[in-house]
Coordinates of C-alpha atoms in Angstrom, one line a residue:
Chain K
X7 CA 0.2 0.1 -0.2
X8 CA 1.2 3.7 -0.9
X9 CA 2.0 6.2 2.0
X10 CA -0.7 8.7 2.1
X11 CA 1.6 11.9 2.1
X12 CA -1.3 14.6 3.0
X13 CA -2.6 12.7 5.6
X14 CA 0.8 11.7 7.4
X15 CA 1.7 15.2 7.3
X16 CA -1.2 16.3 9.3
X17 CA -1.0 13.5 11.4
X18 CA 2.4 14.4 12.7
X19 CA 2.1 18.2 13.0
X20 CA -0.9 17.0 15.3
X21 CA 1.1 14.7 16.9
X22 CA 4.2 16.6 17.4
X23 CA 1.8 19.6 18.9
X24 CA 0.2 17.3 21.5
X25 CA 3.9 16.1 22.3
X26 CA 4.6 19.6 22.8
X27 CA 1.5 20.3 24.9
X28 CA 2.5 17.2 27.0
X29 CA 5.9 18.6 28.3
X30 CA 4.6 21.9 28.9
X31 CA 2.0 20.7 31.1
X32 CA 4.3 20.4 34.3
X33 CA 4.2 24.0 34.4
X34 CA 0.3 24.1 34.1
X35 CA -1.1 24.9 37.8
X36 CA 2.1 24.7 38.6
X37 CA 2.9 23.6 42.3
X38 CA 5.8 24.5 44.3
X39 CA 7.3 21.2 43.8
X40 CA 6.7 18.1 41.5
X41 CA 8.4 15.8 43.9
X42 CA 5.2 14.8 45.4
X43 CA 3.1 11.8 44.5
X44 CA -0.3 14.0 44.9
X45 CA 1.5 15.8 42.2
X46 CA 2.8 13.8 39.8
X47 CA 0.1 11.1 40.3
X48 CA -3.1 13.0 40.8
X49 CA -2.2 16.4 39.5
X50 CA -2.6 18.0 43.1
X51 CA -6.1 16.5 43.5
X52 CA -7.7 20.0 42.1
X53 CA -9.1 19.5 39.1
X54 CA -12.2 21.1 38.6
X55 CA -15.5 19.9 36.8
X56 CA -14.2 20.7 33.3
X57 CA -11.2 19.3 33.8
X58 CA -12.1 16.1 35.4
X59 CA -14.9 15.8 32.6
X60 CA -12.3 16.0 30.0
X61 CA -9.7 13.9 31.5
X62 CA -12.4 11.1 32.8
X63 CA -13.8 11.2 29.4
X64 CA -10.6 11.1 27.6
X65 CA -9.1 8.2 30.2
X66 CA -12.5 6.0 29.8
X67 CA -13.1 6.1 25.9
X68 CA -9.8 5.1 24.3
X69 CA -8.7 4.7 21.0
X70 CA -9.2 1.0 21.4
X71 CA -13.2 1.8 21.9
X72 CA -12.8 3.9 19.0
X73 CA -11.5 1.7 16.9
X74 CA -12.8 -1.9 18.0
X75 CA -16.2 -1.7 18.7
X76 CA -16.6 -0.4 15.2
X77 CA -14.6 -3.3 14.2
X78 CA -16.9 -5.6 16.2
X79 CA -20.0 -4.2 14.6
X80 CA -18.3 -4.7 11.1
X81 CA -17.9 -8.2 11.9
X82 CA -20.7 -9.2 14.1
X83 CA -23.4 -6.3 13.8
X84 CA -25.8 -5.8 16.8
X85 CA -23.7 -8.0 19.3
X86 CA -20.9 -4.8 19.1
X87 CA -23.6 -2.4 20.2
X88 CA -23.4 -3.7 23.7
X89 CA -20.8 -0.7 24.3
X90 CA -23.7 1.8 24.3
X91 CA -25.7 0.1 27.2
X92 CA -22.6 -0.7 29.0
X93 CA -21.7 3.2 29.1
X94 CA -25.5 3.9 29.8
X95 CA -25.9 2.0 32.7
X96 CA -22.3 3.1 33.8
X97 CA -22.5 6.1 35.4
X98 CA -26.2 5.5 37.6
X99 CA -24.1 2.4 39.0
X100 CA -20.9 4.0 39.8
X101 CA -22.4 7.3 41.3
X102 CA -22.7 6.4 44.9
X103 CA -19.6 4.1 45.3
X104 CA -17.5 6.8 43.3
X105 CA -18.3 9.7 45.8
X106 CA -18.2 7.6 48.6
X107 CA -14.6 6.5 47.5
X108 CA -13.4 10.2 46.8
X109 CA -14.5 11.0 50.3
X110 CA -12.8 8.6 52.1
X111 CA -9.7 8.9 49.8
X112 CA -9.4 12.2 50.3
X113 CA -9.6 12.2 54.3
X114 CA -7.2 9.5 54.4
X115 CA -5.0 10.3 51.6
X116 CA -5.6 7.1 49.6
X117 CA -4.1 6.9 46.1
X118 CA -4.9 3.8 44.7
X119 CA -7.8 1.3 45.4
X120 CA -5.5 -1.0 47.0
X121 CA -4.7 1.8 49.5
X122 CA -8.6 1.7 50.5
X123 CA -8.7 -1.9 50.8
X124 CA -5.7 -2.2 53.0
X125 CA -7.3 0.4 55.5
X126 CA -11.1 -0.9 55.2
X127 CA -10.0 -4.4 55.9
X128 CA -6.7 -4.1 58.1
X129 CA -5.3 -6.9 55.4
X130 CA -1.9 -6.1 53.7
X131 CA -2.7 -9.3 51.4
X132 CA -5.8 -8.3 50.2
X133 CA -4.2 -5.0 49.4
X134 CA -1.5 -7.0 47.6
X135 CA -3.8 -9.0 46.0
X136 CA -5.8 -6.0 44.5
X137 CA -2.6 -4.2 43.3
X138 CA -1.4 -7.1 41.5
X139 CA -4.7 -7.9 39.9
X140 CA -4.9 -3.9 38.8
X141 CA -1.4 -3.8 37.5
X142 CA -1.8 -7.2 35.4
X143 CA -5.3 -6.0 34.1
X144 CA -3.9 -2.5 33.1
X145 CA -0.6 -3.8 31.4
X146 CA -2.7 -5.5 27.7
X147 CA -5.0 -2.3 28.1
X148 CA -2.2 0.1 27.7
X149 CA -0.7 -2.2 25.0
X150 CA -4.0 -2.2 23.3
X151 CA -3.6 1.5 23.1
X152 CA -1.1 0.7 20.6
X153 CA -2.7 -1.4 18.5
X154 CA -5.3 1.8 18.0
X155 CA -2.4 3.7 16.9
X156 CA -0.9 0.8 14.5
X157 CA -4.4 0.6 13.1
X158 CA -4.4 4.3 11.6
X159 CA -0.4 4.0 10.7
X160 CA -1.5 1.0 8.6
X161 CA -4.3 2.5 7.1
X162 CA -2.0 5.5 6.0
X163 CA 0.3 3.0 4.5
X164 CA 2.9 2.9 7.3
X165 CA 3.9 -0.5 8.1
X166 CA 6.5 -1.8 10.7
X167 CA 7.0 -1.4 14.5
X168 CA 9.5 1.6 14.4
X169 CA 6.5 4.1 14.3
X170 CA 4.8 3.1 17.0
X171 CA 7.8 2.5 19.6
X172 CA 8.8 6.2 18.9
X173 CA 5.3 7.6 19.6
X174 CA 5.3 5.6 22.9
X175 CA 9.0 6.9 23.5
X176 CA 7.5 10.4 23.3
X177 CA 4.7 9.6 25.5
X178 CA 6.9 7.8 28.2
X179 CA 9.1 10.7 28.5
X180 CA 6.4 13.5 29.0
X181 CA 4.5 11.2 31.3
X182 CA 7.5 11.1 33.1
X183 CA 7.9 14.9 33.2
X184 CA 4.5 16.2 33.8
X185 CA 2.6 13.3 35.3
X186 CA -1.3 13.4 35.3
X187 CA -1.2 17.2 34.3
X188 CA -0.1 15.9 30.7
X189 CA -3.0 13.7 30.0
X190 CA -5.2 16.2 31.4
X191 CA -3.8 19.0 29.4
X192 CA -4.1 16.8 26.6
X193 CA -7.2 15.6 26.7
X194 CA -9.1 18.9 25.6
X195 CA -7.2 18.5 22.0
X196 CA -8.5 14.7 21.9
X197 CA -11.8 15.2 22.6
X198 CA -12.2 18.4 20.4
X199 CA -10.6 16.2 17.6
X200 CA -12.9 13.6 18.6
X201 CA -16.0 15.1 18.6
X202 CA -15.5 16.9 15.5
X203 CA -14.6 13.7 13.5
X204 CA -17.5 12.3 14.7
X205 CA -20.3 14.9 13.9
X206 CA -18.5 15.4 10.7
X207 CA -18.7 11.8 9.9
X208 CA -22.3 11.1 11.0
X209 CA -23.3 13.9 8.7
X210 CA -20.8 13.1 5.3
X211 CA -20.8 9.4 5.2
X212 CA -24.7 8.5 5.2
X213 CA -25.2 11.1 2.8
X214 CA -22.6 9.7 0.3
X215 CA -24.0 6.2 1.0
X216 CA -27.5 7.0 0.1
X217 CA -28.9 7.3 3.8
X218 CA -29.6 5.0 6.5
X219 CA -31.8 2.7 4.7
X220 CA -28.8 1.6 2.1
X221 CA -26.6 1.2 5.4
X222 CA -28.6 -0.9 7.0
X223 CA -29.8 -3.0 4.0
X224 CA -26.3 -3.9 3.1
X225 CA -25.5 -5.0 6.6
X226 CA -28.1 -7.1 6.6
X227 CA -27.3 -8.7 3.4
X228 CA -23.7 -9.3 4.9
X229 CA -25.2 -10.8 7.8
X230 CA -27.8 -13.1 6.0
X231 CA -24.9 -15.3 4.9
X232 CA -25.4 -18.8 6.0
X233 CA -21.6 -18.6 7.6
X234 CA -22.2 -15.1 9.5
X235 CA -26.0 -16.6 10.7
X236 CA -24.2 -19.2 12.0
X237 CA -21.5 -17.1 14.2
X238 CA -24.7 -15.0 15.5
X239 CA -24.2 -12.2 13.5
X240 CA -27.0 -10.1 12.6
X241 CA -28.5 -6.5 12.4
X242 CA -30.6 -7.5 15.6
X243 CA -29.6 -10.0 18.4
X244 CA -30.7 -13.4 18.0
X245 CA -32.2 -15.6 20.7
X246 CA -29.0 -17.3 21.5
X247 CA -26.8 -14.0 22.7
X248 CA -29.3 -11.5 24.3
X249 CA -28.4 -12.8 27.8
X250 CA -24.5 -12.4 26.5
X251 CA -25.4 -8.8 25.1
X252 CA -26.8 -7.6 28.7
X253 CA -24.4 -9.3 30.9
X254 CA -21.4 -8.2 28.9
X255 CA -22.7 -4.5 29.2
X256 CA -23.4 -4.9 33.0
X257 CA -20.1 -6.7 33.6
X258 CA -18.1 -4.2 31.6
X259 CA -19.9 -1.3 33.6
X260 CA -19.3 -3.0 36.8
X261 CA -15.4 -3.5 35.9
X262 CA -14.4 -0.2 34.5
X263 CA -14.2 2.1 37.6
X264 CA -12.5 -1.0 39.2
X265 CA -9.7 -0.3 36.7
X266 CA -6.9 1.8 38.8
X267 CA -7.0 4.4 36.2
X268 CA -10.5 5.1 36.4
X269 CA -10.0 6.0 40.2
X270 CA -6.8 8.1 39.2
X271 CA -8.9 10.2 37.1
X272 CA -11.8 10.6 39.7
X273 CA -9.3 10.9 43.0
X274 CA -7.7 13.9 40.7
X275 CA -11.0 15.7 41.2
X276 CA -10.9 18.7 43.7
X277 CA -14.1 18.1 45.1
X278 CA -17.2 15.4 46.0
X279 CA -19.8 17.4 44.3
X280 CA -17.1 17.5 40.9
X281 CA -17.1 13.9 40.6
X282 CA -20.8 13.3 41.1
X283 CA -21.9 16.4 38.8
X284 CA -19.7 14.3 36.1
X285 CA -21.7 11.2 36.4
X286 CA -24.6 13.4 35.2
X287 CA -22.2 15.0 32.5
X288 CA -20.1 12.1 31.0
X289 CA -22.8 10.2 29.5
X290 CA -22.1 12.8 26.1
X291 CA -19.3 10.6 25.7
X292 CA -21.7 7.5 25.7
X293 CA -23.7 9.3 22.6
X294 CA -20.3 9.8 20.8
X295 CA -19.4 6.2 21.2
X296 CA -22.8 4.9 20.2
X297 CA -22.3 6.7 16.6
X298 CA -18.9 5.9 16.4
X299 CA -20.0 2.1 16.6
X300 CA -22.4 2.8 13.7
X301 CA -19.4 3.6 11.6
X302 CA -18.8 -0.3 11.8
X303 CA -22.2 -0.9 9.6
X304 CA -21.3 2.1 7.4
X305 CA -17.9 0.7 6.7
X306 CA -20.3 -2.6 5.2
X307 CA -22.1 -0.3 3.0
X308 CA -19.3 1.3 1.8
X309 CA -17.5 -2.2 1.1
X310 CA -14.5 -1.4 2.9
X311 CA -12.0 -4.4 3.0
X312 CA -9.8 -4.5 6.1
X313 CA -5.9 -4.1 5.3
X314 CA -4.8 -7.6 4.9
X315 CA -7.8 -9.1 4.2
X316 CA -8.5 -11.5 1.2
X317 CA -12.6 -12.1 0.7
X318 CA -12.0 -14.6 -1.8
X319 CA -9.6 -16.9 -0.1
X320 CA -11.9 -16.4 3.6
X321 CA -9.2 -13.9 5.2
X322 CA -10.5 -11.9 7.6
X323 CA -7.6 -9.1 7.7
X324 CA -7.0 -6.5 10.5
X325 CA -10.7 -5.1 11.1
X326 CA -9.2 -2.6 13.5
X327 CA -8.4 -0.6 10.2
X328 CA -12.0 -0.2 9.1
X329 CA -12.6 2.8 10.7
X330 CA -9.3 4.5 9.5
X331 CA -9.9 3.0 6.2
X332 CA -13.7 4.5 6.0
X333 CA -12.3 7.9 7.1
X334 CA -9.7 7.6 4.0
X335 CA -13.0 6.6 1.7
X336 CA -15.2 9.2 2.9
X337 CA -13.2 12.7 3.3
X338 CA -10.7 14.7 1.7
X339 CA -7.0 13.6 2.4
X340 CA -6.5 16.7 5.0
X341 CA -9.5 15.9 6.9
X342 CA -8.6 12.0 6.7
X343 CA -5.3 13.5 8.6
X344 CA -7.4 15.1 11.4
X345 CA -9.5 12.3 12.0
X346 CA -6.4 9.7 12.0
X347 CA -4.7 12.1 14.4
X348 CA -8.1 11.9 16.6
X349 CA -7.6 8.1 16.9
X350 CA -3.7 8.2 17.7
X351 CA -3.8 11.3 20.2
X352 CA -6.8 9.4 21.8
X353 CA -4.7 6.6 22.5
X354 CA -2.2 8.8 24.4
X355 CA -4.4 10.1 27.1
X356 CA -5.8 6.8 28.2
X357 CA -2.4 5.1 28.2
X358 CA -0.5 7.8 29.9
X359 CA -3.3 7.7 32.7
X360 CA -3.0 3.7 32.9
X361 CA 0.9 3.7 33.3
X362 CA 0.4 6.4 36.2
X363 CA -2.0 4.3 37.8
X364 CA -0.1 1.0 37.5
X365 CA 2.9 3.0 38.9
X366 CA 1.1 4.0 41.7
X367 CA -0.1 0.8 42.5
X368 CA 3.5 -0.4 42.6
X369 CA 4.6 2.3 44.6
X370 CA 2.2 2.6 47.0
X371 CA 1.4 -1.1 47.6
X372 CA 4.3 -3.0 46.6
X373 CA 7.1 -0.9 47.3
X374 CA 6.2 1.4 50.2
X375 CA 4.5 -1.5 51.9
X376 CA 7.3 -4.3 51.4
X377 CA 10.4 -2.9 50.1
X378 CA 11.0 0.3 51.9
X379 CA 8.7 1.2 54.6
X380 CA 10.1 4.5 55.1
X381 CA 9.5 5.9 51.6
X382 CA 8.2 9.5 52.2
X383 CA 6.2 11.2 49.3
X384 CA 9.3 12.6 47.4
X385 CA 10.6 8.7 47.1
X386 CA 7.1 7.8 46.4
X387 CA 7.1 10.1 43.2
X388 CA 10.4 9.0 42.1
X389 CA 9.7 5.4 41.9
X390 CA 6.5 6.1 40.4
X391 CA 8.1 7.8 37.3
X392 CA 10.3 5.1 37.0
X393 CA 7.7 2.5 37.4
X394 CA 5.6 4.5 34.8
X395 CA 8.4 4.1 32.1
X396 CA 8.8 0.1 33.0
X397 CA 5.0 -0.3 32.5
X398 CA 4.9 1.4 29.3
X399 CA 8.1 -0.3 27.9
X400 CA 6.6 -3.8 28.9
X401 CA 3.4 -2.6 26.8
X402 CA 5.5 -2.2 24.1
X403 CA 7.3 -5.2 24.2
X404 CA 4.0 -6.9 24.7
X405 CA 3.0 -5.6 21.2
X406 CA 5.7 -6.1 19.2
X407 CA 6.2 -9.4 20.4
X408 CA 3.1 -10.8 20.2
X409 CA 0.5 -11.1 17.7
X410 CA -2.0 -8.4 17.8
X411 CA -4.9 -10.7 18.2
X412 CA -3.2 -12.1 20.7
X413 CA -2.9 -8.9 23.0
X414 CA -6.8 -8.5 22.3
X415 CA -7.5 -11.7 23.8
X416 CA -5.3 -10.5 26.7
X417 CA -7.5 -7.5 27.3
X418 CA -10.6 -9.7 27.3
X419 CA -9.0 -11.7 30.2
X420 CA -8.2 -8.3 32.0
X421 CA -11.5 -7.4 32.1
X422 CA -12.8 -10.7 33.8
X423 CA -9.7 -10.4 36.0
X424 CA -10.3 -7.0 37.1
X425 CA -13.8 -7.8 38.0
X426 CA -12.7 -10.0 41.2
X427 CA -11.5 -7.0 43.2
X428 CA -15.7 -5.9 43.0
X429 CA -16.5 -7.2 46.5
X430 CA -13.3 -5.9 48.5
X431 CA -13.4 -2.4 46.6
X432 CA -17.2 -1.7 45.3
X433 CA -18.8 -3.4 48.2
X434 CA -16.6 -2.4 50.8
X435 CA -17.1 1.1 50.0
X436 CA -20.6 0.2 51.4
X437 CA -20.0 -2.0 54.0
X438 CA -17.0 -3.9 55.8
X439 CA -19.5 -7.1 56.6
X440 CA -17.1 -9.3 54.8
X441 CA -14.2 -11.4 56.2
X442 CA -10.7 -10.4 54.9
X443 CA -10.0 -14.1 54.4
X444 CA -13.2 -15.0 53.0
X445 CA -12.6 -11.6 50.5
X446 CA -9.3 -13.4 49.3
X447 CA -10.8 -16.8 49.0
X448 CA -13.6 -15.2 46.5
X449 CA -10.7 -13.7 44.8
X450 CA -9.1 -16.9 44.1
X451 CA -12.2 -18.9 43.1
X452 CA -13.6 -16.1 40.8
X453 CA -10.0 -16.1 39.0
X454 CA -9.7 -19.8 38.9
X455 CA -13.4 -20.1 37.3
X456 CA -13.0 -17.2 35.0
X457 CA -9.7 -18.5 33.6
X458 CA -11.3 -21.8 33.3
X459 CA -14.3 -20.5 31.1
X460 CA -12.4 -18.4 29.0
X461 CA -10.1 -21.3 28.3
X462 CA -13.2 -23.1 26.8
X463 CA -14.1 -20.2 24.3
X464 CA -12.3 -21.5 21.2
X465 CA -11.8 -18.8 18.2
X466 CA -13.3 -18.9 14.9
X467 CA -11.4 -16.4 13.3
X468 CA -8.0 -17.3 14.1
X469 CA -8.5 -21.1 14.6
X470 CA -7.3 -20.7 18.3
X471 CA -9.2 -23.7 20.4
X472 CA -8.9 -21.1 23.7
X473 CA -9.1 -17.8 24.8
X474 CA -11.0 -16.6 21.6
X475 CA -13.5 -14.3 23.1
X476 CA -15.5 -13.7 26.3
X477 CA -19.0 -15.6 25.4
X478 CA -19.3 -18.7 27.4
X479 CA -21.7 -21.3 26.5
X480 CA -24.3 -22.5 29.4
X481 CA -24.0 -25.9 27.9
X482 CA -20.2 -26.2 29.3
X483 CA -22.2 -26.3 32.7
X484 CA -24.5 -28.7 31.7
X485 CA -27.5 -26.9 30.8
X486 CA -29.4 -27.6 27.6
X487 CA -29.3 -24.5 26.1
X488 CA -27.5 -22.7 23.3
X489 CA -27.4 -19.4 25.4
X490 CA -24.0 -17.6 25.7
X491 CA -23.0 -15.3 28.9
X492 CA -20.3 -12.8 29.7
X493 CA -17.9 -15.3 31.6
X494 CA -16.5 -12.5 33.9
X495 CA -20.1 -11.9 35.2
X496 CA -20.4 -15.7 36.2
X497 CA -17.1 -15.9 37.9
X498 CA -17.7 -12.5 39.6
X499 CA -20.9 -14.4 40.8
X500 CA -18.9 -17.1 42.0
X501 CA -16.5 -14.9 43.7
X502 CA -19.4 -13.4 45.6
X503 CA -21.2 -16.7 47.0
X504 CA -17.8 -17.7 48.4
X505 CA -17.1 -14.2 50.2
X506 CA -20.2 -14.7 51.7
X507 CA -20.3 -18.4 52.6
X508 CA -16.8 -17.8 53.7
X509 CA -17.6 -15.0 55.7
X510 CA -20.3 -16.9 57.8
X511 CA -18.2 -19.9 58.3
X512 CA -14.9 -17.8 59.5
X513 CA -17.2 -15.8 61.5
X514 CA -18.7 -18.7 63.2
X515 CA -15.1 -19.9 63.7
X516 CA -14.0 -16.9 65.4
X517 CA -11.1 -16.5 63.1
X518 CA -9.5 -13.1 63.9
X519 CA -10.5 -10.2 61.1
X520 CA -8.4 -7.3 60.3
X521 CA -9.1 -4.0 61.6
X522 CA -11.1 -0.9 59.9
X523 CA -9.2 2.2 60.2
X524 CA -11.8 4.4 58.2
X525 CA -14.8 5.9 60.3
X526 CA -18.5 6.2 58.8
X527 CA -18.0 9.7 58.5
X528 CA -14.9 9.5 56.0
X529 CA -17.3 8.3 53.4
X530 CA -19.2 11.7 53.2
X531 CA -16.7 14.2 54.0
X532 CA -16.5 16.8 51.5
X533 CA -13.6 19.1 50.7
X534 CA -13.5 22.4 52.8
X535 CA -15.6 20.7 55.8
X536 CA -14.0 21.6 59.0
X537 CA -12.0 18.9 60.4
X538 CA -11.1 17.5 57.0
X539 CA -7.6 18.5 56.5
X540 CA -6.1 19.2 53.5
X541 CA -4.3 16.3 51.7
X542 CA -0.8 18.0 51.4
X543 CA -0.5 18.2 55.1
X544 CA -1.9 14.8 55.6
X545 CA 1.0 12.7 53.7
X546 CA 3.6 15.7 54.1
X547 CA 5.0 14.0 57.3
X548 CA 7.3 12.4 55.8
X549 CA 5.9 9.2 56.4
X550 CA 3.7 7.1 54.1
X551 CA 0.3 7.6 55.1
X552 CA -1.3 4.6 55.4
Chain R
X27 CA -1.3 8.5 59.3
X28 CA -1.4 9.4 63.0
X29 CA -4.6 8.5 64.8
X30 CA -4.2 10.6 68.0
X31 CA -6.0 13.5 66.6
X32 CA -9.0 11.9 65.2
X33 CA -11.6 13.0 67.6
X34 CA -12.0 17.0 66.4
X35 CA -13.5 19.5 68.9
X36 CA -17.4 19.5 68.3
X37 CA -17.1 22.9 66.4
X38 CA -14.8 21.2 63.7
X39 CA -17.2 18.5 63.6
X40 CA -18.1 17.9 59.7
X41 CA -21.9 18.5 59.4
X42 CA -23.7 15.5 59.2
X43 CA -24.4 14.1 56.0
X44 CA -25.7 11.0 54.9
X45 CA -25.9 8.7 51.3
X46 CA -29.1 7.5 52.5
X47 CA -31.6 9.4 50.4
X48 CA -34.5 8.2 48.5
X49 CA -33.7 10.0 45.7
X50 CA -31.0 7.3 44.8
X51 CA -33.3 4.6 44.0
X52 CA -34.4 6.5 40.8
X53 CA -31.1 5.6 39.7
X54 CA -32.3 2.0 39.0
X55 CA -34.3 3.3 36.2
X56 CA -31.5 3.8 33.8
X57 CA -29.7 0.8 35.2
X58 CA -32.7 -1.7 34.3
X59 CA -34.5 -0.2 31.4
X60 CA -31.1 -0.7 29.1
X61 CA -30.9 -4.0 29.9
X62 CA -34.1 -5.3 29.0
X63 CA -33.4 -6.4 25.0
X64 CA -37.0 -7.1 24.5
X65 CA -37.7 -3.3 24.8
X66 CA -35.5 -2.8 21.8
X67 CA -34.6 -6.1 20.1
X68 CA -36.7 -5.5 16.9
X69 CA -36.6 -3.2 14.1
X70 CA -39.9 -1.2 13.9
X71 CA -40.6 1.6 14.1
X72 CA -37.7 2.7 12.1
X73 CA -36.5 6.4 12.2
X74 CA -35.3 7.7 9.5
X75 CA -34.3 4.2 8.2
X76 CA -32.4 3.6 11.3
X77 CA -34.0 0.0 13.2
X78 CA -35.6 0.5 16.6
X79 CA -32.6 -1.4 18.2
X80 CA -30.2 1.4 17.6
X81 CA -32.2 4.5 18.0
X82 CA -33.9 3.6 21.3
X83 CA -30.5 2.3 22.6
X84 CA -29.2 6.0 21.8
X85 CA -32.3 7.7 23.5
X86 CA -31.5 5.7 26.7
X87 CA -28.3 8.0 27.2
X88 CA -30.9 10.4 27.4
X89 CA -32.9 8.9 29.7
X90 CA -29.6 8.6 31.7
X91 CA -28.5 11.8 31.9
X92 CA -32.0 13.2 32.8
X93 CA -32.1 11.0 35.8
X94 CA -28.5 11.4 37.0
X95 CA -29.2 15.0 36.8
X96 CA -32.2 14.9 39.0
X97 CA -30.6 13.1 41.3
X98 CA -27.4 14.8 41.6
X99 CA -30.1 18.3 41.9
X100 CA -31.9 16.5 45.0
X101 CA -29.0 15.4 46.7
X102 CA -26.2 18.1 46.2
X103 CA -24.6 19.2 49.4
X104 CA -26.1 16.3 51.6

């Protein structure tokens, strides 16, 4: 494929622009010193409504979402639309848990979900499990951001791994330099570009294709092929995948704010009210996500052929290139460059926040806990900065070393894995009824069951026998049905059962439980309350704050 | 964190807040409705050629924003 020069130039100019912005960000709302974990890792914990909206939106709706969801629609139709109900139910579900978590974290100086679990259940073992789970689940997520950049580069005719490596090196250096301020500032550019692209796309493309009627009848024609029918594809859901659609939406919603990077964005907010207000304002992004998903169906009508595909030989090719190629088909070169930049820059914001979150987990819950107990905030900031580099390096190696398809499977495992922290983190915000060892047992049971279920799912596209998707066949458990269900949903169900049963047994046996060092009033505290101390004062005494 | 200074004098006591508020129950509506496929898993009626499956689920975004805003306003500062 030829290199598309105009597109590439526009893309590069915008990419360089945000990189400069990333470096300048360290001077934005400048603190006296960046040598404090609250400054580097949480942007000073002082972001107001608008910045939080852009940061959280830029952080949660990743380039991978923008590329992979339409790709799924392109391949499977209605099932890919689960991403919409997922982000619709998300905010009503997390509103209360998040404001309570913000309050208790603000009062006690928590930086990570594991910090909270350690204080709530008095268990460093449980905190370590939560920290490791978070890091493991985040790593492939970062790698997938690279896949997003790779997809636009491929669509512009740029092959090879060097361009992505350079892009990530730049990202690594300015994240090291500016911390959370970099993605927060870049998020403004990212989202402006995304909104612009989506609005133009949703007007221009259907008009070029002859209206929505034409788009849906083209999709219907494609999905009526016997092979597509057998795979459960269609413009609507069939009888067997409705349960999967619903559990996938609900399970993904429950998982999203358990990811450490989502919490990083929340904890950086200035006040409890900022967080709450954002839960009502963030769904604006969901609307954009829904419209973007429809691009997958438009690509069918526009007869887009993914890079590397050979329809005659039955080779699917890289479906992630569908959206970039559709832009190329529909727009003049210069605007295609802008649209590609939107996706590329869209990968940088989440990747930066994710690496910061993973680094904070390592620093607070592994380094300070097990390696150097006397690490003060200055040392914490230094360790976090270095770990953020290591995390990104591992992500690059993951993508360079493994098949892209394989890293998508890893992300799928990530979702099932992170869900296993739900009882300790999300329910822990409301109750500390659970016994700490019962939570550990539940985590282990959920993990084992989750991995077993994922192992049973074959991938017809790549002919892998295992880890080919998250739709678990209920018939594997002996039920006489063709229904499928989201594996993570069942796994967390078992986790909860074990945690509840375990708590009863351990209480009956009078096994010693941990001590809760948080107080009920902590969970409703608001910034500026009398008696609620300022964070820098809390952690600034040179000692670890937990 | 030191635990010695944890009892602030009465004047420093944070205002009594509670997350128990019946308005929060309203949040169940935008959680449950989008998870009922029988509502939207069909083509008719179409809107500008878009099957119900797609336009109705997009409309749920508006439902979610509306309900969440109402709950936010009603529970603000409590």
